[in-house]
Amino acid sequence: MKKSVITMMLACVVCSSQAQKTLQDGQMPQMPPFPEIPAKMPIGSVPTGDSKSFAEVQLDIPITYGPYKANWESIEKNYPGTPEWLRDAKLGIWVHFGPQAAGESGDWYARNLYKEREDHKAYKNHLKRYGHPSEVGYKEVLRDWNPTKLDPEYLTKLYQKAGARFLMIQGVHHDNYDLWNSQYHPWNSVNIGPKRDILREWVDACHKYNMRYGVTFHHEYTWWWWQTAFASDSKGDKAGVPYDGNLTLEDGKGKWWEGYDPRLLYGIDLREYETVDAMAHTGWSPPKAGIFSRHLDYCKWYATQWALRMMDVTAHYDPDFIYTDGTVQGPFTGDGTGTGYKSNAMQTVMADYYNRLLKTRGKVDAFSIIKFRNPTNGAVNTAEFDFPDSINASQPWIREAPVGDWFYAPGFTYDSDSMIRFIIEAICRDGNAALNIPMRPDGSIEDACVTMLEEVGQWMQINGEAVYGSKAWRTLGEGEIVNGKLKKLPGGGLGKQHADFKFTPQDIRFTVGKNGALYAFTLAVPEAGSQVTIHNLKKGQEKVKSVSLLGCDNKLKWRQTSEGLVISCPDKLDFATSLVFKIAIK
């Protein structure tokens, strides 16, 4: 053989060995064994590796056969675009529910129950409800959690009546507890706790009511989030007694959790890396950007298990979208919430998901949410709480917030005005809205919350044509200017400050409906017989053909002047929160 031919053959062998491995029909990847863990080093003594020079690791995970490969270039090239159903749906309800609700301490109870140093309310609540976290930790919360009043069918119907057209169902939070019959993770709701496949119950309810649904995954930064569980009290009778995150598989012999490795729940002690321990005892921040370079085998195992758990859900629960939490450009980026490792885990999951949809549905009519990611074909963006100051039509996005907090605590304010205004603030900027409804530990919701949802549903029933399928107009709105910017609903979880926040009828937002009509939302209901002036429609701008009020059969008086479109309101106004004017443009 000629040397060039041999060289070509060798090159083909190399290419073949580097090709994406694929799965046979009905096959799922195998989980690699848990790796050896190096001996611990003193807290804060090891610098993290440089994430910029660390090459992204290509995980050796076989995926469903198809055109999508586990890289961004392939995903962006093949993805047909975000399905139209997301714009049509506009409003979703977050089912941000799990065992952390048991603490009745708001968000991040699992992490915060170990925060004795900070005298955290979750730590104090845990002492009263369960005991000391060296003896009774979060694993016992999982054991005892039993949401006997959780009724996904009832709640899905209630949410649909409130106007929601999709659900965002929590699959696993930072606590690392899977809410489904997990193939790759033993700490799940079928094995421990309620002994129920909670995700399956929600999926079945969505199918019954023809509701789109996605599954959310928050377990990427579990490994640094859980580091509080490896600490101990700093003072008192239990000073220096390790919390239960330090327990081993062997420690479980003869106990209720025998056979369940605590490392698979809490992860491993990574406090040797600089800032990991210090940042674990703050309110939020992830550790310093970098790579957990003394634990690369564990990092690869961790990223692989992260991906396989998501692939398990896409294969067996057929979601309309998947969601990953974070603050940077994706999971496992080596910085921000992706600190610790760099890999193509997210691309692997997405490629498998989209290829699988081609086989099962014949098309990719789904999407993947990567929180805060820059515009990328194949991905949808979300962000929490606040709204951008201008229209954002560069990519599909969802603005998300909880009513009260992400997990239940007593004393939340349930206010339909706030929820409706949140929806309006999102859609006028060309986005979508998703709001978490807090659920008690037993799976029920408060009566005041039911009333709030019913009131939102009544408003949506009247004004839905201005919401569903809408897009932004040439400007998002008009009204009072505060510090050089249009006044808007405050950020944060919806609560008393939002219920008390004052708008006037001259604070107005706009959308364009699927029918081409312009809709103007007043953020407060004007007095009967008063006038509303829309300054963006003064003479010389778009010529108005007709004006009507949704939910009102009376013909309105209106005129275009040099000041704007002046609309005379009816003498009787039996409306709540916001009027919506339908404006036909010539």
Coordinates of N, CA and C in Angstrom, one line a residue, residues 142-332:
L142 N -35.8 13.8 54.3 CA -36.3 13.0 53.1 C -37.1 11.8 53.6
R143 N -36.6 11.1 54.5 CA -37.2 9.9 55.0 C -38.7 10.2 55.5
D144 N -38.8 11.3 56.2 CA -40.1 11.7 56.9 C -41.1 12.4 56.0
W145 N -40.6 13.0 54.9 CA -41.4 13.8 54.0 C -42.5 12.9 53.3
N146 N -43.7 13.3 53.5 CA -44.8 12.6 52.9 C -46.0 13.5 52.5
P147 N -46.0 14.1 51.3 CA -47.0 15.1 50.9 C -48.3 14.4 50.6
T148 N -49.0 14.0 51.7 CA -50.3 13.3 51.5 C -51.4 14.0 50.8
K149 N -51.3 15.3 50.8 CA -52.4 16.1 50.2 C -52.0 16.6 48.8
L150 N -50.8 16.1 48.3 CA -50.4 16.5 47.0 C -51.3 15.9 45.9
D151 N -52.0 16.7 45.1 CA -52.9 16.2 44.1 C -52.6 16.9 42.8
P152 N -51.7 16.4 42.0 CA -51.3 17.1 40.8 C -52.4 17.3 39.8
E153 N -53.4 16.3 39.8 CA -54.5 16.5 38.9 C -55.4 17.7 39.2
Y154 N -55.7 17.9 40.5 CA -56.5 19.0 41.0 C -55.7 20.3 40.7
L155 N -54.4 20.3 41.0 CA -53.6 21.6 40.9 C -53.4 21.9 39.4
T156 N -53.2 20.9 38.6 CA -53.0 21.2 37.1 C -54.3 21.9 36.6
K157 N -55.4 21.3 37.0 CA -56.7 21.9 36.5 C -56.9 23.3 37.0
L158 N -56.5 23.5 38.3 CA -56.6 24.9 38.9 C -55.7 25.9 38.2
Y159 N -54.5 25.4 37.9 CA -53.5 26.3 37.2 C -54.0 26.6 35.8
Q160 N -54.6 25.6 35.1 CA -55.1 25.9 33.8 C -56.2 26.9 33.8
K161 N -57.1 26.8 34.8 CA -58.2 27.8 34.9 C -57.7 29.1 35.2
A162 N -56.5 29.2 35.9 CA -55.8 30.5 36.1 C -55.2 31.1 34.9
G163 N -55.2 30.4 33.8 CA -54.7 30.9 32.6 C -53.4 30.3 32.1
A164 N -52.8 29.4 32.9 CA -51.5 28.8 32.6 C -51.7 27.9 31.4
R165 N -50.6 27.8 30.5 CA -50.7 26.9 29.4 C -49.5 26.0 29.4
F166 N -48.6 26.1 30.4 CA -47.5 25.1 30.6 C -47.1 25.1 32.0
L167 N -46.5 23.9 32.4 CA -46.0 23.8 33.8 C -44.5 23.6 33.7
M168 N -43.8 24.1 34.7 CA -42.4 23.9 34.9 C -42.3 23.0 36.1
I169 N -42.0 21.7 36.0 CA -42.1 20.8 37.1 C -40.7 20.5 37.6
Q170 N -40.5 20.7 38.8 CA -39.2 20.4 39.4 C -38.9 18.9 39.4
G171 N -37.7 18.6 38.8 CA -37.3 17.2 38.8 C -36.3 16.9 40.0
V172 N -35.4 17.8 40.1 CA -34.4 17.7 41.2 C -33.9 19.1 41.6
H173 N -33.9 19.5 42.8 CA -33.4 20.8 43.2 C -31.9 20.6 43.6
H174 N -31.3 21.7 44.2 CA -29.9 21.6 44.7 C -29.7 20.6 45.7
D175 N -30.8 20.1 46.4 CA -30.7 19.1 47.4 C -30.4 17.7 46.9
N176 N -30.4 17.6 45.6 CA -29.9 16.3 45.0 C -30.8 15.1 45.2
Y177 N -32.1 15.4 45.3 CA -33.1 14.4 45.6 C -34.0 14.3 44.4
D178 N -34.0 13.2 43.6 CA -34.8 13.1 42.4 C -36.2 12.8 42.7
L179 N -37.1 13.5 42.1 CA -38.6 13.4 42.4 C -39.2 12.4 41.4
W180 N -38.5 11.5 40.9 CA -39.0 10.5 39.9 C -38.3 9.1 40.2
N181 N -38.8 8.1 39.5 CA -38.2 6.8 39.7 C -36.9 6.7 38.9
S182 N -35.9 7.3 39.6 CA -34.6 7.6 38.9 C -33.8 6.3 38.7
Q183 N -33.3 6.1 37.5 CA -32.5 5.0 37.1 C -31.1 5.1 37.6
Y184 N -30.6 6.3 37.8 CA -29.2 6.6 38.0 C -28.9 7.1 39.4
H185 N -30.0 7.3 40.2 CA -29.7 8.0 41.5 C -30.7 7.4 42.6
P186 N -30.1 6.7 43.6 CA -31.0 6.0 44.6 C -31.7 6.9 45.5
W187 N -31.2 8.1 45.7 CA -31.9 9.1 46.6 C -33.0 9.7 45.8
N188 N -34.2 9.0 45.8 CA -35.3 9.5 45.0 C -36.6 9.3 45.7
S189 N -37.7 9.9 45.2 CA -39.0 9.9 45.9 C -39.7 8.5 45.9
V190 N -39.2 7.6 45.0 CA -39.8 6.3 45.0 C -39.1 5.4 46.1
N191 N -37.8 5.6 46.3 CA -37.1 4.8 47.3 C -37.2 5.3 48.7
I192 N -37.2 6.6 48.8 CA -37.1 7.3 50.1 C -38.2 8.3 50.3
G193 N -38.9 8.4 51.4 CA -39.9 9.4 51.6 C -41.3 8.9 51.2
P194 N -41.9 9.6 50.3 CA -43.3 9.3 50.0 C -43.5 8.0 49.2
K195 N -42.5 7.5 48.6 CA -42.6 6.2 47.8 C -43.5 6.4 46.7
R196 N -43.4 7.6 46.1 CA -44.3 8.0 44.9 C -43.4 8.5 43.8
D197 N -43.8 8.2 42.6 CA -43.2 8.9 41.4 C -43.9 10.2 41.2
I198 N -43.4 11.2 41.8 CA -44.1 12.5 41.8 C -44.1 13.1 40.4
L199 N -43.0 13.0 39.8 CA -43.0 13.6 38.4 C -44.0 12.9 37.5
R200 N -44.1 11.6 37.6 CA -45.1 10.8 36.8 C -46.5 11.3 37.0
E201 N -46.8 11.6 38.3 CA -48.2 12.1 38.6 C -48.4 13.4 37.9
W202 N -47.4 14.3 37.9 CA -47.6 15.6 37.3 C -47.7 15.4 35.7
V203 N -46.9 14.6 35.2 CA -46.9 14.3 33.7 C -48.3 13.8 33.3
D204 N -48.8 12.8 34.1 CA -50.1 12.3 33.8 C -51.2 13.3 33.8
A205 N -51.1 14.2 34.8 CA -52.1 15.3 34.9 C -52.0 16.2 33.7
C206 N -50.8 16.5 33.3 CA -50.6 17.4 32.1 C -51.2 16.8 30.9
H207 N -51.0 15.5 30.7 CA -51.6 14.8 29.6 C -53.1 14.9 29.6
K208 N -53.7 14.7 30.8 CA -55.1 14.7 30.9 C -55.7 16.0 30.5
Y209 N -55.0 17.1 30.9 CA -55.6 18.5 30.6 C -54.9 19.1 29.4
N210 N -54.2 18.4 28.7 CA -53.5 18.9 27.4 C -52.7 20.1 27.7
M211 N -51.9 20.0 28.8 CA -51.0 21.0 29.2 C -49.5 20.7 28.8
R212 N -48.9 21.6 28.2 CA -47.4 21.5 28.0 C -46.7 21.4 29.3
Y213 N -45.5 20.7 29.3 CA -44.8 20.7 30.5 C -43.3 20.5 30.3
G214 N -42.5 21.0 31.2 CA -41.1 20.8 31.2 C -40.6 20.4 32.5
V215 N -39.4 19.8 32.6 CA -38.8 19.4 33.8 C -37.6 20.2 34.1
T216 N -37.5 20.6 35.3 CA -36.4 21.5 35.7 C -35.3 20.7 36.6
F217 N -34.1 21.1 36.3 CA -32.9 20.4 37.0 C -32.0 21.4 37.6
H218 N -31.7 21.3 38.9 CA -31.0 22.2 39.6 C -29.8 21.6 40.3
H219 N -29.4 20.4 39.9 CA -28.4 19.7 40.6 C -26.9 19.9 40.1
E220 N -26.7 20.8 39.2 CA -25.3 20.9 38.7 C -24.4 21.4 39.8
Y221 N -24.9 22.5 40.5 CA -24.0 23.0 41.5 C -24.2 22.5 42.9
T222 N -24.9 21.4 43.0 CA -25.1 20.7 44.2 C -23.8 20.5 45.0
W223 N -22.7 20.2 44.2 CA -21.4 19.8 44.9 C -20.8 20.9 45.7
W224 N -20.9 22.1 45.3 CA -20.4 23.2 46.2 C -21.5 23.8 47.1
W225 N -22.8 23.6 46.7 CA -23.9 24.1 47.5 C -24.1 23.4 48.8
W226 N -23.7 22.1 48.8 CA -24.0 21.2 49.9 C -22.8 21.2 51.0
Q227 N -21.8 22.1 50.8 CA -20.6 22.0 51.6 C -20.9 22.3 53.1
T228 N -22.0 23.0 53.4 CA -22.4 23.3 54.8 C -22.6 22.0 55.5
A229 N -23.0 20.9 54.9 CA -23.3 19.6 55.5 C -22.1 18.9 56.1
F230 N -20.9 19.4 55.7 CA -19.6 18.8 56.2 C -19.0 19.6 57.3
A231 N -19.7 20.6 57.8 CA -19.2 21.4 58.9 C -19.7 20.9 60.3
S232 N -19.6 21.7 61.3 CA -20.1 21.3 62.6 C -20.4 22.6 63.4
D233 N -21.1 22.5 64.5 CA -21.3 23.7 65.3 C -20.0 24.3 65.7
S234 N -20.0 25.6 65.8 CA -18.8 26.4 66.3 C -18.8 26.6 67.8
K235 N -19.9 26.4 68.4 CA -20.0 26.6 69.9 C -21.1 25.7 70.5
G236 N -21.2 25.7 71.8 CA -22.2 24.9 72.5 C -21.8 23.5 72.7
D237 N -22.8 22.7 73.2 CA -22.6 21.3 73.5 C -22.1 20.5 72.3
K238 N -22.5 20.9 71.1 CA -22.2 20.1 69.9 C -21.1 20.6 69.1
A239 N -20.4 21.6 69.7 CA -19.2 22.2 69.0 C -18.2 21.1 68.5
G240 N -17.9 21.2 67.3 CA -16.9 20.2 66.7 C -17.5 18.9 66.3
V241 N -18.7 18.6 66.6 CA -19.3 17.3 66.3 C -19.8 17.4 64.8
P242 N -19.2 16.5 63.9 CA -19.5 16.7 62.5 C -21.0 16.5 62.2
Y243 N -21.5 17.3 61.2 CA -22.8 17.1 60.7 C -22.9 15.8 59.9
D244 N -24.1 15.4 59.5 CA -24.2 14.1 58.9 C -23.7 14.0 57.4
G245 N -23.3 15.1 56.8 CA -22.7 15.0 55.5 C -21.4 14.2 55.6
N246 N -20.8 14.1 56.8 CA -19.5 13.4 56.9 C -19.7 11.9 57.0
L247 N -20.9 11.4 57.1 CA -21.1 9.9 57.3 C -20.7 9.2 56.0
T248 N -20.5 7.9 56.2 CA -20.1 7.0 55.1 C -21.1 5.9 54.9
L249 N -20.9 5.2 53.8 CA -21.8 4.1 53.5 C -21.8 3.1 54.6
E250 N -20.6 2.8 55.2 CA -20.4 1.9 56.3 C -21.1 2.3 57.5
D251 N -21.2 3.6 57.7 CA -21.9 4.1 58.9 C -23.4 3.8 58.9
G252 N -23.9 3.4 57.8 CA -25.3 3.2 57.7 C -25.8 1.8 58.0
K253 N -24.8 0.9 58.3 CA -25.1 -0.5 58.6 C -26.0 -0.6 59.9
G254 N -27.2 -1.2 59.7 CA -28.1 -1.4 60.8 C -29.0 -0.2 61.0
K255 N -28.9 0.8 60.2 CA -29.7 2.0 60.3 C -30.7 2.0 59.1
W256 N -31.7 3.0 59.2 CA -32.8 3.0 58.2 C -32.2 3.3 56.8
W257 N -31.1 3.9 56.7 CA -30.5 4.3 55.4 C -29.4 3.3 55.0
E258 N -29.4 2.2 55.5 CA -28.4 1.2 55.1 C -28.5 0.9 53.6
G259 N -27.3 0.9 53.0 CA -27.3 0.7 51.5 C -27.3 2.0 50.7
Y260 N -27.6 3.1 51.4 CA -27.7 4.4 50.7 C -26.5 5.2 51.0
D261 N -25.6 5.4 50.1 CA -24.3 6.1 50.3 C -24.6 7.6 50.5
P262 N -24.3 8.2 51.6 CA -24.5 9.6 51.8 C -23.7 10.5 50.8
R263 N -22.6 10.0 50.2 CA -21.9 10.7 49.2 C -22.7 11.0 48.0
L264 N -23.7 10.1 47.7 CA -24.5 10.3 46.6 C -25.6 11.3 46.8
L265 N -25.8 11.7 48.0 CA -26.8 12.7 48.4 C -26.0 14.1 48.6
Y266 N -25.1 14.1 49.5 CA -24.4 15.3 49.9 C -23.2 15.6 49.0
G267 N -22.7 14.7 48.2 CA -21.5 14.9 47.5 C -20.3 14.6 48.4
I268 N -19.2 15.1 48.1 CA -18.0 14.9 48.9 C -17.5 16.3 49.4
D269 N -16.6 16.2 50.5 CA -16.1 17.4 51.1 C -15.1 18.0 50.2
L270 N -15.4 19.2 49.7 CA -14.5 19.9 48.7 C -14.0 21.2 49.4
R271 N -14.1 21.3 50.7 CA -13.7 22.6 51.4 C -12.2 22.9 51.3
E272 N -11.4 21.9 50.9 CA -10.0 22.2 50.8 C -9.7 23.3 49.7
Y273 N -10.6 23.4 48.8 CA -10.4 24.5 47.7 C -10.7 25.8 48.3
E274 N -9.9 26.8 47.9 CA -10.0 28.1 48.4 C -11.4 28.7 48.1
T275 N -12.0 29.3 49.1 CA -13.3 30.0 49.1 C -14.5 29.1 49.1
V276 N -14.3 27.8 49.0 CA -15.5 26.9 49.0 C -16.2 27.0 50.3
D277 N -15.5 26.8 51.4 CA -16.1 26.9 52.7 C -16.6 28.2 53.0
A278 N -15.8 29.3 52.8 CA -16.3 30.6 53.1 C -17.5 31.0 52.3
M279 N -17.6 30.7 51.1 CA -18.8 31.0 50.3 C -20.0 30.2 50.6
A280 N -19.7 29.0 51.1 CA -20.9 28.1 51.5 C -21.7 28.7 52.7
H281 N -21.0 29.6 53.4 CA -21.7 30.2 54.6 C -22.1 31.7 54.3
T282 N -22.3 32.0 53.0 CA -22.9 33.3 52.6 C -24.3 33.0 52.2
G283 N -25.0 34.1 51.8 CA -26.4 33.9 51.3 C -26.5 33.3 50.0
W284 N -25.4 33.4 49.1 CA -25.6 32.9 47.8 C -24.3 32.5 47.1
S285 N -23.3 33.3 47.0 CA -22.3 33.2 46.0 C -21.6 31.9 45.9
P286 N -21.4 31.4 44.6 CA -20.6 30.2 44.4 C -19.1 30.5 44.7
P287 N -18.3 29.5 44.8 CA -16.9 29.7 45.1 C -16.1 30.3 43.9
K288 N -14.9 30.7 44.2 CA -14.1 31.3 43.1 C -14.0 30.4 41.9
A289 N -14.0 31.0 40.7 CA -14.0 30.2 39.5 C -12.7 29.4 39.4
G290 N -12.9 28.2 38.9 CA -11.8 27.3 38.8 C -12.2 25.8 38.6
I291 N -11.2 25.0 38.7 CA -11.4 23.5 38.5 C -11.0 22.8 39.8
F292 N -11.8 21.9 40.2 CA -11.4 21.0 41.3 C -10.4 20.0 40.9
S293 N -9.2 20.5 40.7 CA -8.1 19.8 40.0 C -7.6 18.6 40.7
R294 N -7.8 18.4 42.0 CA -7.3 17.2 42.7 C -8.4 16.1 42.6
H295 N -9.5 16.4 42.0 CA -10.6 15.5 42.0 C -11.2 15.3 40.6
L296 N -10.3 15.2 39.6 CA -10.8 15.2 38.2 C -11.6 13.9 37.9
D297 N -11.2 12.8 38.5 CA -12.0 11.6 38.3 C -13.4 11.7 38.8
Y298 N -13.5 12.3 40.0 CA -14.8 12.6 40.6 C -15.6 13.6 39.8
C299 N -14.9 14.6 39.3 CA -15.6 15.6 38.5 C -16.2 15.0 37.2
K300 N -15.5 14.1 36.6 CA -16.0 13.5 35.4 C -17.2 12.6 35.8
W301 N -17.1 11.8 36.8 CA -18.2 11.0 37.3 C -19.4 11.9 37.6
Y302 N -19.2 13.0 38.3 CA -20.3 13.9 38.7 C -21.0 14.4 37.5
A303 N -20.2 14.9 36.5 CA -20.8 15.5 35.3 C -21.6 14.4 34.5
T304 N -21.0 13.2 34.5 CA -21.7 12.1 33.8 C -23.0 11.8 34.4
Q305 N -23.0 11.6 35.8 CA -24.2 11.3 36.5 C -25.3 12.4 36.3
W306 N -24.8 13.7 36.3 CA -25.7 14.8 36.1 C -26.4 14.7 34.8
A307 N -25.6 14.4 33.7 CA -26.2 14.2 32.4 C -27.2 13.0 32.3
L308 N -26.7 11.9 32.8 CA -27.5 10.7 32.7 C -28.9 10.8 33.4
R309 N -28.9 11.5 34.5 CA -30.2 11.7 35.2 C -31.2 12.5 34.3
M310 N -30.7 13.5 33.6 CA -31.5 14.3 32.7 C -32.0 13.4 31.5
M311 N -31.0 12.6 31.0 CA -31.4 11.7 29.9 C -32.4 10.7 30.3
D312 N -32.4 10.3 31.5 CA -33.4 9.4 32.1 C -34.8 10.0 32.0
V313 N -34.9 11.2 32.3 CA -36.2 11.9 32.3 C -36.6 12.1 30.8
T314 N -35.8 12.6 30.0 CA -36.2 12.8 28.6 C -36.6 11.5 27.9
A315 N -36.0 10.4 28.3 CA -36.3 9.2 27.7 C -37.6 8.6 28.2
H316 N -38.0 8.8 29.5 CA -39.1 8.1 30.1 C -40.3 9.0 30.5
Y317 N -40.1 10.3 30.4 CA -41.2 11.2 30.7 C -41.6 12.2 29.6
D318 N -40.8 12.2 28.5 CA -41.2 12.9 27.3 C -41.6 14.4 27.5
P319 N -40.7 15.2 28.1 CA -41.1 16.6 28.4 C -41.1 17.4 27.1
D320 N -41.8 18.5 27.2 CA -41.8 19.5 26.1 C -40.6 20.5 26.2
F321 N -40.0 20.5 27.3 CA -38.7 21.2 27.4 C -38.0 20.8 28.7
I322 N -36.7 21.1 28.7 CA -35.9 20.8 29.9 C -35.3 22.2 30.4
Y323 N -34.9 22.2 31.6 CA -34.4 23.5 32.2 C -33.2 23.2 33.1
T324 N -32.2 24.0 32.9 CA -31.1 23.9 33.8 C -30.9 25.3 34.5
D325 N -30.6 25.2 35.8 CA -30.4 26.4 36.6 C -28.9 26.9 36.5
G326 N -28.7 28.1 36.9 CA -27.3 28.6 36.8 C -27.3 30.1 36.6
T327 N -26.0 30.7 36.6 CA -25.9 32.1 36.4 C -24.9 32.4 35.2
V328 N -24.4 31.4 34.6 CA -23.4 31.6 33.5 C -23.9 31.0 32.2
Q329 N -23.0 30.8 31.3 CA -23.4 30.3 30.0 C -23.8 28.9 29.8
G330 N -23.8 28.2 30.9 CA -24.2 26.8 30.9 C -23.6 26.0 32.1
P331 N -24.1 24.8 32.3 CA -23.5 24.0 33.3 C -22.0 23.6 33.0
F332 N -21.2 23.4 34.0 CA -19.8 23.0 33.9 C -19.0 23.8 32.9

